[in-house]
Short mmCIF file of C-alpha atoms and ligand atoms in Angstrom, two decimals:
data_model
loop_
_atom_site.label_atom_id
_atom_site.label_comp_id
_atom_site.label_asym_id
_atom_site.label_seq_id
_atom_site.Cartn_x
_atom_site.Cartn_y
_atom_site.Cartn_z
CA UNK A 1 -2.28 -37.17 1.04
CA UNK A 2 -2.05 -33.26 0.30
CA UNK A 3 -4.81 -30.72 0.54
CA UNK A 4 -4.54 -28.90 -2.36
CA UNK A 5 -2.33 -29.29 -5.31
CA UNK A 6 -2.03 -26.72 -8.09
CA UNK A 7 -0.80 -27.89 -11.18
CA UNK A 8 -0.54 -26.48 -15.00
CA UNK A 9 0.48 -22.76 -13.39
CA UNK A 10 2.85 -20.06 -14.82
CA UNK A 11 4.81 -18.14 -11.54
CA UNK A 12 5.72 -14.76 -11.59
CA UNK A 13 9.45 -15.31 -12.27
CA UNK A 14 8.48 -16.80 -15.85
CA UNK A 15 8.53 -20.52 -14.89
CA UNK A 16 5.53 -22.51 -16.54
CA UNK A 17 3.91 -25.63 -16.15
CA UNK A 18 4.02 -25.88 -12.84
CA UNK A 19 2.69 -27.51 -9.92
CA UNK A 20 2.39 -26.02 -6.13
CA UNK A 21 1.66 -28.73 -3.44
CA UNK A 22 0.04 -27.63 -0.23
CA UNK A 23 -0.32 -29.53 3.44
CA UNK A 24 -1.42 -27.96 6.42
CA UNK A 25 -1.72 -24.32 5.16
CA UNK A 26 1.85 -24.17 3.63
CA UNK A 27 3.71 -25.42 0.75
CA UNK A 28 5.02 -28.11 0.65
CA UNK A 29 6.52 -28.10 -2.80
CA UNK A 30 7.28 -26.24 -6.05
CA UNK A 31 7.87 -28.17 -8.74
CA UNK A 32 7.46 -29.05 -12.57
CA UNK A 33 4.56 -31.09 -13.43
CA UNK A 34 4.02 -32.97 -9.75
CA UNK A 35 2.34 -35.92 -10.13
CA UNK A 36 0.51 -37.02 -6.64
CA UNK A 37 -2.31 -37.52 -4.94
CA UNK A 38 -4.71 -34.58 -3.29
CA UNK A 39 -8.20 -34.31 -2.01
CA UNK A 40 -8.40 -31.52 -4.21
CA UNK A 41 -6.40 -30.69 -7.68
CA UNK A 42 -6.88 -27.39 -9.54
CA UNK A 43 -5.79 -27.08 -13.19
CA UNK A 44 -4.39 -23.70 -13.26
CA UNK A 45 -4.36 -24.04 -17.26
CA UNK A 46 -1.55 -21.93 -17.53
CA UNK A 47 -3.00 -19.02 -15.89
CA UNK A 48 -0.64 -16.90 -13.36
CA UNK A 49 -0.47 -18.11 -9.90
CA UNK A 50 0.96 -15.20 -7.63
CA UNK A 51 1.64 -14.53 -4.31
CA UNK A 52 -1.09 -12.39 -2.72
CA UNK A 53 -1.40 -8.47 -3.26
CA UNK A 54 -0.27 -6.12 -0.71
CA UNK A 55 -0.62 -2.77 -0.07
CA UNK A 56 1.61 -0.93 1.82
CA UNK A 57 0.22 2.51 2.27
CA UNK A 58 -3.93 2.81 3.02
CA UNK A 59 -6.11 4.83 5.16
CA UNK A 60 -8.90 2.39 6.72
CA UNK A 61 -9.98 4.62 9.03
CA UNK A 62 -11.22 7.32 6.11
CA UNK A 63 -12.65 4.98 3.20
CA UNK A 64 -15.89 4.77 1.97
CA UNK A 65 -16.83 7.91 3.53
CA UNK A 66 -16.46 10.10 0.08
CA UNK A 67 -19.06 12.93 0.16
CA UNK A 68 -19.36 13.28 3.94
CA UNK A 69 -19.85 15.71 4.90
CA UNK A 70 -19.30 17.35 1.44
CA UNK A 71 -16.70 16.42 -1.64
CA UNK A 72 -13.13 18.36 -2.13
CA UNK A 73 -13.72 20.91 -4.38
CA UNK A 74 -10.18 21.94 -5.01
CA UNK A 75 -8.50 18.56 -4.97
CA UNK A 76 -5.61 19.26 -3.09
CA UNK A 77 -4.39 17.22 0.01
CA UNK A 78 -4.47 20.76 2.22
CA UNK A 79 -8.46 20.71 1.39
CA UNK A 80 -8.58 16.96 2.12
CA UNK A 81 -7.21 17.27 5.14
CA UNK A 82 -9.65 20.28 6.44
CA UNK A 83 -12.29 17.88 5.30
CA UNK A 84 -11.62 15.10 7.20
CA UNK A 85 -11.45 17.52 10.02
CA UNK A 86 -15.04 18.44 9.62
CA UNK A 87 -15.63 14.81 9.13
CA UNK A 88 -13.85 13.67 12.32
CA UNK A 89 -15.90 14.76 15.15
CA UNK A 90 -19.29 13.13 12.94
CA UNK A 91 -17.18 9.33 13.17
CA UNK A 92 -19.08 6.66 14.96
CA UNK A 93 -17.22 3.46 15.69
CA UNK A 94 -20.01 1.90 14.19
CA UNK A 95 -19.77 3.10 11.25
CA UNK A 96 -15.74 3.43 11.27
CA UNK A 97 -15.89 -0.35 11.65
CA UNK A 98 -18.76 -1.28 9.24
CA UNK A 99 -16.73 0.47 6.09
CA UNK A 100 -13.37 -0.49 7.28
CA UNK A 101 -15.02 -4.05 6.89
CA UNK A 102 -16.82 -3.50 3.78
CA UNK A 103 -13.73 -2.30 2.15
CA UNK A 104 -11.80 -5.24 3.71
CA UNK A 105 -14.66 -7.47 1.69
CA UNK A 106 -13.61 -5.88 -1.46
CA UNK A 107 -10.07 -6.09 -0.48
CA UNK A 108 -10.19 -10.03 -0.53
CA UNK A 109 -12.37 -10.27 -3.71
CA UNK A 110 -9.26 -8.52 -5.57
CA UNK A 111 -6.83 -11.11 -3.57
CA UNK A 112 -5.15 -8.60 -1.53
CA UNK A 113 -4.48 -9.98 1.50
CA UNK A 114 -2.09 -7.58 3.54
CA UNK A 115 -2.63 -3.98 4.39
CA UNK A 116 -1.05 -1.57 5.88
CA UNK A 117 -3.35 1.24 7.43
CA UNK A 118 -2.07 4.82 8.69
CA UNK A 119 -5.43 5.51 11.50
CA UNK A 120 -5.54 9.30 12.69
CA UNK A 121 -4.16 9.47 16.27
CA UNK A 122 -5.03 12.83 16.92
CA UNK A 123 -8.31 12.27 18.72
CA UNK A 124 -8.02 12.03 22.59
CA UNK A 125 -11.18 9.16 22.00
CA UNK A 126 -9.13 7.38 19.97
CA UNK A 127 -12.16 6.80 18.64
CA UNK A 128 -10.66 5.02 14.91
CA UNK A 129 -7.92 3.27 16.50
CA UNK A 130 -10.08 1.05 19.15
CA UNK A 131 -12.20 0.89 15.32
CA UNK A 132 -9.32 0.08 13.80
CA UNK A 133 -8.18 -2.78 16.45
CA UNK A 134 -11.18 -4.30 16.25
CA UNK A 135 -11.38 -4.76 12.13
CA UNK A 136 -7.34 -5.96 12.50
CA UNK A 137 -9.00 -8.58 15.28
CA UNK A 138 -12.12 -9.44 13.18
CA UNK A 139 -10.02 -9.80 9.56
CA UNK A 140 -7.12 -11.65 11.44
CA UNK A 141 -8.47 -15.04 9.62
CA UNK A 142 -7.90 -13.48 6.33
CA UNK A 143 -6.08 -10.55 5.95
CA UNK A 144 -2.64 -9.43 7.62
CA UNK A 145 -3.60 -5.67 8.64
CA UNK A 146 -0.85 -3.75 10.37
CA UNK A 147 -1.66 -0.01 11.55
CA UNK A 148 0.18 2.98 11.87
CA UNK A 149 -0.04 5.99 14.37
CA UNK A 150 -0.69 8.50 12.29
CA UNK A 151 -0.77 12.22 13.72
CA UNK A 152 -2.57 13.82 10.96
CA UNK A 153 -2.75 17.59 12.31
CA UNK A 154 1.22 16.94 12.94
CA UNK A 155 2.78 15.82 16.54
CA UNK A 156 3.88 19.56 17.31
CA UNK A 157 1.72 21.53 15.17
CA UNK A 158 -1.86 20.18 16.51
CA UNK A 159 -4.72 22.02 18.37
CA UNK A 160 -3.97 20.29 21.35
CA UNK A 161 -0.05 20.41 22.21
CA UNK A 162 2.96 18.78 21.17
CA UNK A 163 2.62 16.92 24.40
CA UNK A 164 -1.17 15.60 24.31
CA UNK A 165 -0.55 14.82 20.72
CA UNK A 166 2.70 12.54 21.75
CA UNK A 167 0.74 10.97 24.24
CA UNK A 168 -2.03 10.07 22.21
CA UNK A 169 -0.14 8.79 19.85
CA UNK A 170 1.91 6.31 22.85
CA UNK A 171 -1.50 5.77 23.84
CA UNK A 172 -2.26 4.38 20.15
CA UNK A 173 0.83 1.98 20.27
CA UNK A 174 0.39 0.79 23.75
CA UNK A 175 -3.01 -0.31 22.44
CA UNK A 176 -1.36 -2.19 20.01
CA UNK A 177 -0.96 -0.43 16.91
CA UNK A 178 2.49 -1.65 15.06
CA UNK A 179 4.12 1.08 13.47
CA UNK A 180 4.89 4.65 14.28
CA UNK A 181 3.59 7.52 11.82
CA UNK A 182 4.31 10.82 11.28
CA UNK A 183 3.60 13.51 8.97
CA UNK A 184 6.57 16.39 9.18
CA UNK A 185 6.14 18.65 5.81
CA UNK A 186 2.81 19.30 7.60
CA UNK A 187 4.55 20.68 11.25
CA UNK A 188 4.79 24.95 11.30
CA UNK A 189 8.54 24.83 10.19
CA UNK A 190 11.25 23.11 8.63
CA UNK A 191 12.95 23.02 11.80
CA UNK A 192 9.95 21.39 13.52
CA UNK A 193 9.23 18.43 11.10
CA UNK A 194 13.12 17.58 11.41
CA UNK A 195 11.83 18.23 15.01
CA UNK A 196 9.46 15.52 14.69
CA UNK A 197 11.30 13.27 12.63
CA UNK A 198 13.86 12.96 15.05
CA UNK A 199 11.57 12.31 17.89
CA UNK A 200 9.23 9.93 16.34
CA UNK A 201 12.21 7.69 14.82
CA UNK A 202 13.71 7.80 18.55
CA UNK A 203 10.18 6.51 19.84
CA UNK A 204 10.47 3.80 17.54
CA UNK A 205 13.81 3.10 18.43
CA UNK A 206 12.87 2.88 22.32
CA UNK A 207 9.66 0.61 21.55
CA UNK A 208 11.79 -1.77 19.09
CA UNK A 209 9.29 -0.50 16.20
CA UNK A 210 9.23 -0.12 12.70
CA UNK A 211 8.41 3.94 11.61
CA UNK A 212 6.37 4.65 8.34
CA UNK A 213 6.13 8.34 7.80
CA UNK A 214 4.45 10.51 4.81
CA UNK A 215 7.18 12.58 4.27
CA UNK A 216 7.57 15.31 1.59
CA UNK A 217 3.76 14.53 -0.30
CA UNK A 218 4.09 18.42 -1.44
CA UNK A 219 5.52 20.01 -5.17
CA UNK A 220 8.11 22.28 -3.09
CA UNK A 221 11.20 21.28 -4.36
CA UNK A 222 12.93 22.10 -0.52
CA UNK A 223 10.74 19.88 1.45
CA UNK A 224 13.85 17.56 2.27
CA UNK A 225 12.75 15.56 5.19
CA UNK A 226 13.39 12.32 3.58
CA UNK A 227 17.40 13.67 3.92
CA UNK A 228 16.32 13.86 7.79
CA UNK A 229 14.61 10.61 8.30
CA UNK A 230 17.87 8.71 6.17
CA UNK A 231 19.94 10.41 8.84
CA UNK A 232 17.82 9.12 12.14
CA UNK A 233 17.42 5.43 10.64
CA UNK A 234 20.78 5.85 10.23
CA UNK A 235 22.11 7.48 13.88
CA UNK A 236 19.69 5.00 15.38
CA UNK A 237 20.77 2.10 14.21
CA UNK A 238 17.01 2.03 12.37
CA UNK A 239 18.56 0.12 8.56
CA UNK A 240 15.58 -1.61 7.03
CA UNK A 241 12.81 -0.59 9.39
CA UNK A 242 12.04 2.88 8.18
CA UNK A 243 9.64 4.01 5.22
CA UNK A 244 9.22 7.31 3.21
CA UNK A 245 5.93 7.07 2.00
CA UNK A 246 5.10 9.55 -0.48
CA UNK A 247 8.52 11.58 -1.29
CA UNK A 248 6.27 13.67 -3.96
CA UNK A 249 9.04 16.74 -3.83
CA UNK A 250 11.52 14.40 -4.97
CA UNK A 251 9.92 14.95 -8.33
CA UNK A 252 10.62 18.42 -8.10
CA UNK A 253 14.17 18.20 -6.42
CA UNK A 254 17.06 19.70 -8.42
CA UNK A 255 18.62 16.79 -9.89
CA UNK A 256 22.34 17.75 -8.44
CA UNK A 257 20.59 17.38 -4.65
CA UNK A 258 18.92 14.21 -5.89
CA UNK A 259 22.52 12.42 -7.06
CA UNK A 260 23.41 12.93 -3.12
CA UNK A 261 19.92 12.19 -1.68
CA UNK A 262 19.09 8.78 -3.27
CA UNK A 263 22.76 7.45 -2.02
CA UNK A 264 21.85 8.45 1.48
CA UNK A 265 18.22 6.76 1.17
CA UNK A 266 20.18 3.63 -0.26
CA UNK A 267 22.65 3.92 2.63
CA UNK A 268 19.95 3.88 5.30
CA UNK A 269 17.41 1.02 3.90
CA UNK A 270 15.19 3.14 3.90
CA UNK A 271 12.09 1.58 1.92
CA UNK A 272 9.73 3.94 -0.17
CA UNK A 273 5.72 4.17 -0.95
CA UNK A 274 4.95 5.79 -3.93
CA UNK A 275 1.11 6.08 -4.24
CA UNK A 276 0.09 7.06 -7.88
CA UNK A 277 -3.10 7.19 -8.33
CA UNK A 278 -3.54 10.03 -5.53
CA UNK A 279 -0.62 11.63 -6.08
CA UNK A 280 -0.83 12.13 -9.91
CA UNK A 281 -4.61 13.19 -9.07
CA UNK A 282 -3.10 15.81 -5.73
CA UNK A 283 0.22 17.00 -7.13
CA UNK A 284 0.44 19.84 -9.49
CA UNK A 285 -2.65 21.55 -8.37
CA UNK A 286 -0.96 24.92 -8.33
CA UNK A 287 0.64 24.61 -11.76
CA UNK A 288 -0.63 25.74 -14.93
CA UNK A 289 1.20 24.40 -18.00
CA UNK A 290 3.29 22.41 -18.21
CA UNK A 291 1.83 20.20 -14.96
CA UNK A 292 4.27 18.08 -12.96
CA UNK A 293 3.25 14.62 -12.18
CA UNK A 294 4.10 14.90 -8.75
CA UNK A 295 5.38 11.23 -8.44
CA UNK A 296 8.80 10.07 -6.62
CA UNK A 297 11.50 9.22 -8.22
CA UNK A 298 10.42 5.24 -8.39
CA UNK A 299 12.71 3.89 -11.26
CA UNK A 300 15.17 5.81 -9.94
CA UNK A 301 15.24 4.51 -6.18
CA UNK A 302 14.62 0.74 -7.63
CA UNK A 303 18.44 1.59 -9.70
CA UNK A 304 20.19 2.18 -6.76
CA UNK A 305 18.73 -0.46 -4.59
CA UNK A 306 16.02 0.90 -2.39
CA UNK A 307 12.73 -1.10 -1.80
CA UNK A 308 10.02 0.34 -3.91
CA UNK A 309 5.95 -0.62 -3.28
CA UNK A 310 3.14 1.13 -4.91
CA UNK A 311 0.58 2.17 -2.35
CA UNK A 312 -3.72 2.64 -3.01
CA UNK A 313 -3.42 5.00 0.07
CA UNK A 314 -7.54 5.91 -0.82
CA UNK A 315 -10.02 4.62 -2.04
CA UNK A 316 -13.65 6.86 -1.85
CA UNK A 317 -12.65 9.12 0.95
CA UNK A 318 -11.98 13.16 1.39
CA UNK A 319 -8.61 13.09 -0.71
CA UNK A 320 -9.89 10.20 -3.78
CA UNK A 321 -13.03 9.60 -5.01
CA UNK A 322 -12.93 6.43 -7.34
CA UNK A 323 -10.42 3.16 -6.17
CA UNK A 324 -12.03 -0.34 -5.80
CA UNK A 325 -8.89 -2.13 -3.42
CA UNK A 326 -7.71 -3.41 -6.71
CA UNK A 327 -3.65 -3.26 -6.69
CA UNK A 328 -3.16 -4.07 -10.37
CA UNK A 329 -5.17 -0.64 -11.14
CA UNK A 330 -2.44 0.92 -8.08
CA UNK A 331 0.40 -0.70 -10.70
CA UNK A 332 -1.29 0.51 -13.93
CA UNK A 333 -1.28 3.97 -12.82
CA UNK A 334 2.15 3.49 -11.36
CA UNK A 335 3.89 2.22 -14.65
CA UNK A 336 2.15 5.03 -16.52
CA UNK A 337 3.16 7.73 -14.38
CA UNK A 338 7.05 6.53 -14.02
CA UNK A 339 6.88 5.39 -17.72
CA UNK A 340 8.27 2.02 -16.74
CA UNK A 341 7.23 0.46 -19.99
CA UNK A 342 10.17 -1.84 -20.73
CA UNK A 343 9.31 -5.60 -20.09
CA UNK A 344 11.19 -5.35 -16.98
CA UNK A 345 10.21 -2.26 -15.73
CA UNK A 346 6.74 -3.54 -16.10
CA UNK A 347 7.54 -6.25 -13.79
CA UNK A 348 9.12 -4.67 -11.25
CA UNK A 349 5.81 -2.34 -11.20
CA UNK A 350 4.11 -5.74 -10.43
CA UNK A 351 6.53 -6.73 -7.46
CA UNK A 352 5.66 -3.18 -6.19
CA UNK A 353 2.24 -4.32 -5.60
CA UNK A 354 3.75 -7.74 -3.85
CA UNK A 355 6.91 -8.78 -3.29
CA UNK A 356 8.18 -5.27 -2.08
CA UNK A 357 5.53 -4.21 0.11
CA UNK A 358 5.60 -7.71 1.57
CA UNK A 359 8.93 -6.82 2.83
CA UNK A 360 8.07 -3.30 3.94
CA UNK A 361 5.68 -4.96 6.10
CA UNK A 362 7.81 -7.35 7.04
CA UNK A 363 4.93 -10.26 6.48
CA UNK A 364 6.48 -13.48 7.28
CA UNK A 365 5.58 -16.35 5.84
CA UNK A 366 4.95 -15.03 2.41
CA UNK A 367 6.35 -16.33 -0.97
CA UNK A 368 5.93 -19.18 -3.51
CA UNK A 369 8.43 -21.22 -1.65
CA UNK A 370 8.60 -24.18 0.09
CA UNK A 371 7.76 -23.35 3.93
CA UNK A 372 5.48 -20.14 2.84
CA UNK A 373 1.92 -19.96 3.54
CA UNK A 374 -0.26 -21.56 0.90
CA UNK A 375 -1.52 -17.67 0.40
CA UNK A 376 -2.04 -16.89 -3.70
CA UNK A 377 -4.27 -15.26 -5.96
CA UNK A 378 -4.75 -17.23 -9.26
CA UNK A 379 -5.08 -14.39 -11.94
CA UNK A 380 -6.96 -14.88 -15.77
CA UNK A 381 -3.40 -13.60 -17.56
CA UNK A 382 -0.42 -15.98 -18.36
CA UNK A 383 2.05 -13.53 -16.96
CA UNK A 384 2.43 -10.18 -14.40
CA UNK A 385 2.28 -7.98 -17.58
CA UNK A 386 -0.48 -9.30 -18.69
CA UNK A 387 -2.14 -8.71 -15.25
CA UNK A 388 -1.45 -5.29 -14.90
CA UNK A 389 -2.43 -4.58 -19.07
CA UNK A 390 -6.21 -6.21 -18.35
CA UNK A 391 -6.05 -5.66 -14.57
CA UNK A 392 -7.26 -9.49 -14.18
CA UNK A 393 -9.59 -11.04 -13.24
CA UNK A 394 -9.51 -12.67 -9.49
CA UNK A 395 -9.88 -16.73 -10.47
CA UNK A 396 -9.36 -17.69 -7.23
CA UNK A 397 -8.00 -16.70 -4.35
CA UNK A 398 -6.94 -18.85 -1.13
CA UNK A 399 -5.45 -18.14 2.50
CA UNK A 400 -3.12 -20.41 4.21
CA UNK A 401 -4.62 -23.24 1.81
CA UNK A 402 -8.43 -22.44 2.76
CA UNK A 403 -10.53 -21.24 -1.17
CA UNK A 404 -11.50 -17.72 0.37
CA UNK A 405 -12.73 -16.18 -2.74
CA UNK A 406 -13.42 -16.89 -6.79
CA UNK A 407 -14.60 -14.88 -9.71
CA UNK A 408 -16.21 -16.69 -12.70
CA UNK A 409 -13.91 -16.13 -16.40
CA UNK A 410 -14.46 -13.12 -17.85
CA UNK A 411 -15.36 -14.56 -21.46
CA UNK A 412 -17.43 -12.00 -23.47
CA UNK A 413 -19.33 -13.28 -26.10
CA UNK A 414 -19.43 -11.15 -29.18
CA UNK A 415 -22.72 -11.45 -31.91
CA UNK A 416 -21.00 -9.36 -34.94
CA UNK A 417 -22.16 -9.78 -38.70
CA UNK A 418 -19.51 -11.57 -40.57
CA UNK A 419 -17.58 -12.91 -37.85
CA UNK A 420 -19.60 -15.33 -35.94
CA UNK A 421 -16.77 -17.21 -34.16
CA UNK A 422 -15.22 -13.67 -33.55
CA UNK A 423 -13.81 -13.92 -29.49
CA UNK A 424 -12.33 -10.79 -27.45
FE1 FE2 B 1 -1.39 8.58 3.02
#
């Protein structure tokens, strides 16, 4: 007899009625209208039954710490990052650990079951990666978190060397953290972030790694070292492994650069983060009128073939102060920002907060097919627009076929004079 089976349920793709079958943590069949035994049946009543959420672009080791030691008055990402400077050397592991986890809670309510985490590598302690090993150890039952070695102050531009910061951050991946970071619009020069570029994406080549840099978050139209990081996935055999997150001066590029640029990306695999709701709050902070939205190019790069997610990237920390871990609010802000509003456009904004970071990750295992993990979130909307326009309810929400989280329907009643049967 199955475990679970899933019937009455509308998939992303559009097909409805129907009816997900799961044994031993996977599925073990998609199909219209199923009818077999289970020890327990769920009647999806049409709602949308969707792979889990994933976010490929977060900072565990810096939410839920918004106000501490003060709040970013400008709102820029230059004053963010001064601020968690002050905040660093205040960190307890303790207390690194205890939000990481709360925020990890509220990650599962919203049925977003895969992170990706940049964690600051620039302390010799490395004080928030052992913090950040230990939430990836303690979540492992439930959520898929992969961490990046992230030199915040910038491998060559940091107090303490080009060489100490290198080693702390080999230090980082020996421990076990995944994915190598970088940050090169930040180093002194131009030269130097191609410096670092080209040294961090030969680390990862050496370590068989995947690389995940932000690259580019500024408004200065000639911050092009997305061009250098296509060139060293490229030259290092790298296709499919590497990730721009960020790319804000895209948006600013000159549009005759940009029709040789986005081939290039397209060329290397590179895959792309966009992260809208903290870039269309950082971006444009030195503008008057008219104010650029500071976005990447995201329609754009999804034309000409490059893997697109949406990233939260913060959520109550020095450079955001709202964010709840809820993707669908990621995608709303996304779609508004990149004015995807066609039907599908609107879509592809909700694969960008699935499907596509799935593959950025490289998650295995996840899907609606037969052979995935039984991971979905069951949403209250009959299809993905509809889930991004309410940003929907959480019905339910299971891992590997085990119920790890529900949400009662959101039914308001109304009491309004002259329409007593009135329903919103
Ligand atoms: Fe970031």
């Amino acid at each position: 007899m199955l475990d679970l089976l899933i019937h009455n349920a509308t998939l992303p793709d559009g097909r409805k009625n129907m009816s997900v079958a799961v044994q031993d943590g996977r599925i073990k069949e998609v199909s219209a209208s199923l009818v077999t035994d289970a020890q327990q049946v769920i009647d999806a009543e049409g709602q949308l039954l969707s792979p889990p959420f994933v976010d490929a672009h977060f900072h565990m080791d810096a939410t839920l710490s918004y106000g501490l030691p003060r709040v970013n008055q400008s709102g820029t990402l230059l004053e963010g990052i001064a601020l968690w400077g002050e905040l660093k050397p205040l960190l307890t592991q303790e207390a690194l650990i205890e939000r990481a986890l709360a925020y990890c809670d509220w990650a599962v309510a919203k049925g977003l079951l895969a992170i990706r985490s940049h964690v600051d590598v620039c302390d010799p302690r490395l004080l928030a990666v052992e913090a950040l090993l230990e939430v990836k150890r303690r979540v492992a039952p439930y959520i898929d978190l992969q961490l990046v070695a992230f030199p915040q102050d910038g491998v060559l531009r940091g107090p303490l060397g080009p060489e100490q910061h290198m080693n702390n951050l080999k230090r980082a991946l020996d421990k076990g953290v995944d994915v190598v970071g970088g940050i090169p619009h930040f180093e002194r020069t131009m030269a130097d972030g191609a410096l670092s570029v080209r040294l961090l994406c030969e680390l990862a080549a050496e370590r068989g790694l995947r690389v995940d840099m932000h690259c580019d978050e500024s408004d200065d139209p000639l911050s092009r070292h997305v061009e250098t990081l296509a060139f060293e996935t490229q030259r290092l055999g790298l296709q499919g492994r590497v990730t721009g997150s960020h790319l804000t001066s895209m948006h600013s590029m000159d549009n005759y650069y940009v029709s040789k640029l986005i081939p290039l990306m397209a060329e290397a695999q590179l895959q792309v983060v966009a992260n809208p709701l903290i870039n269309i709050t950082l971006q444009g902070r030195h503008d008057t009128y008219p104010k650029r939205r500071g976005m990447t190019r995201v329609p754009e790069l999804m034309a000409a073939g490059v893997n697109v997610a949406f990233g939260h990237d913060c959520v109550m920390d020095p450079w955001y102060s709202l964010g709840s871990g809820d993707m669908l609010d990621v995608a709303h802000m996304g779609l508004h920002v990149a004015q995807m509003t066609s039907q599908s456009a609107m879509r592809q904004c909700f694969d960008a907060v699935t499907v596509n970071p799935a593959r950025i990750l490289g998650l295995q295992g996840y899907g609606l097919e037969v052979g995935c993990d039984a991971s979905f979130v069951l949403l209250q909307a009959r299809d993905p627009v509809e889930a991004i326009r309410l940003r929907a309810n959480r019905l339910k929400v299971w891992k590997k076929g085990t119920l790890i989280a529900e949400t009662a329907p959101i039914m308001p009643k109304l009491h309004l004079p002259g329409r007593p049967n009135a329903q919103a």
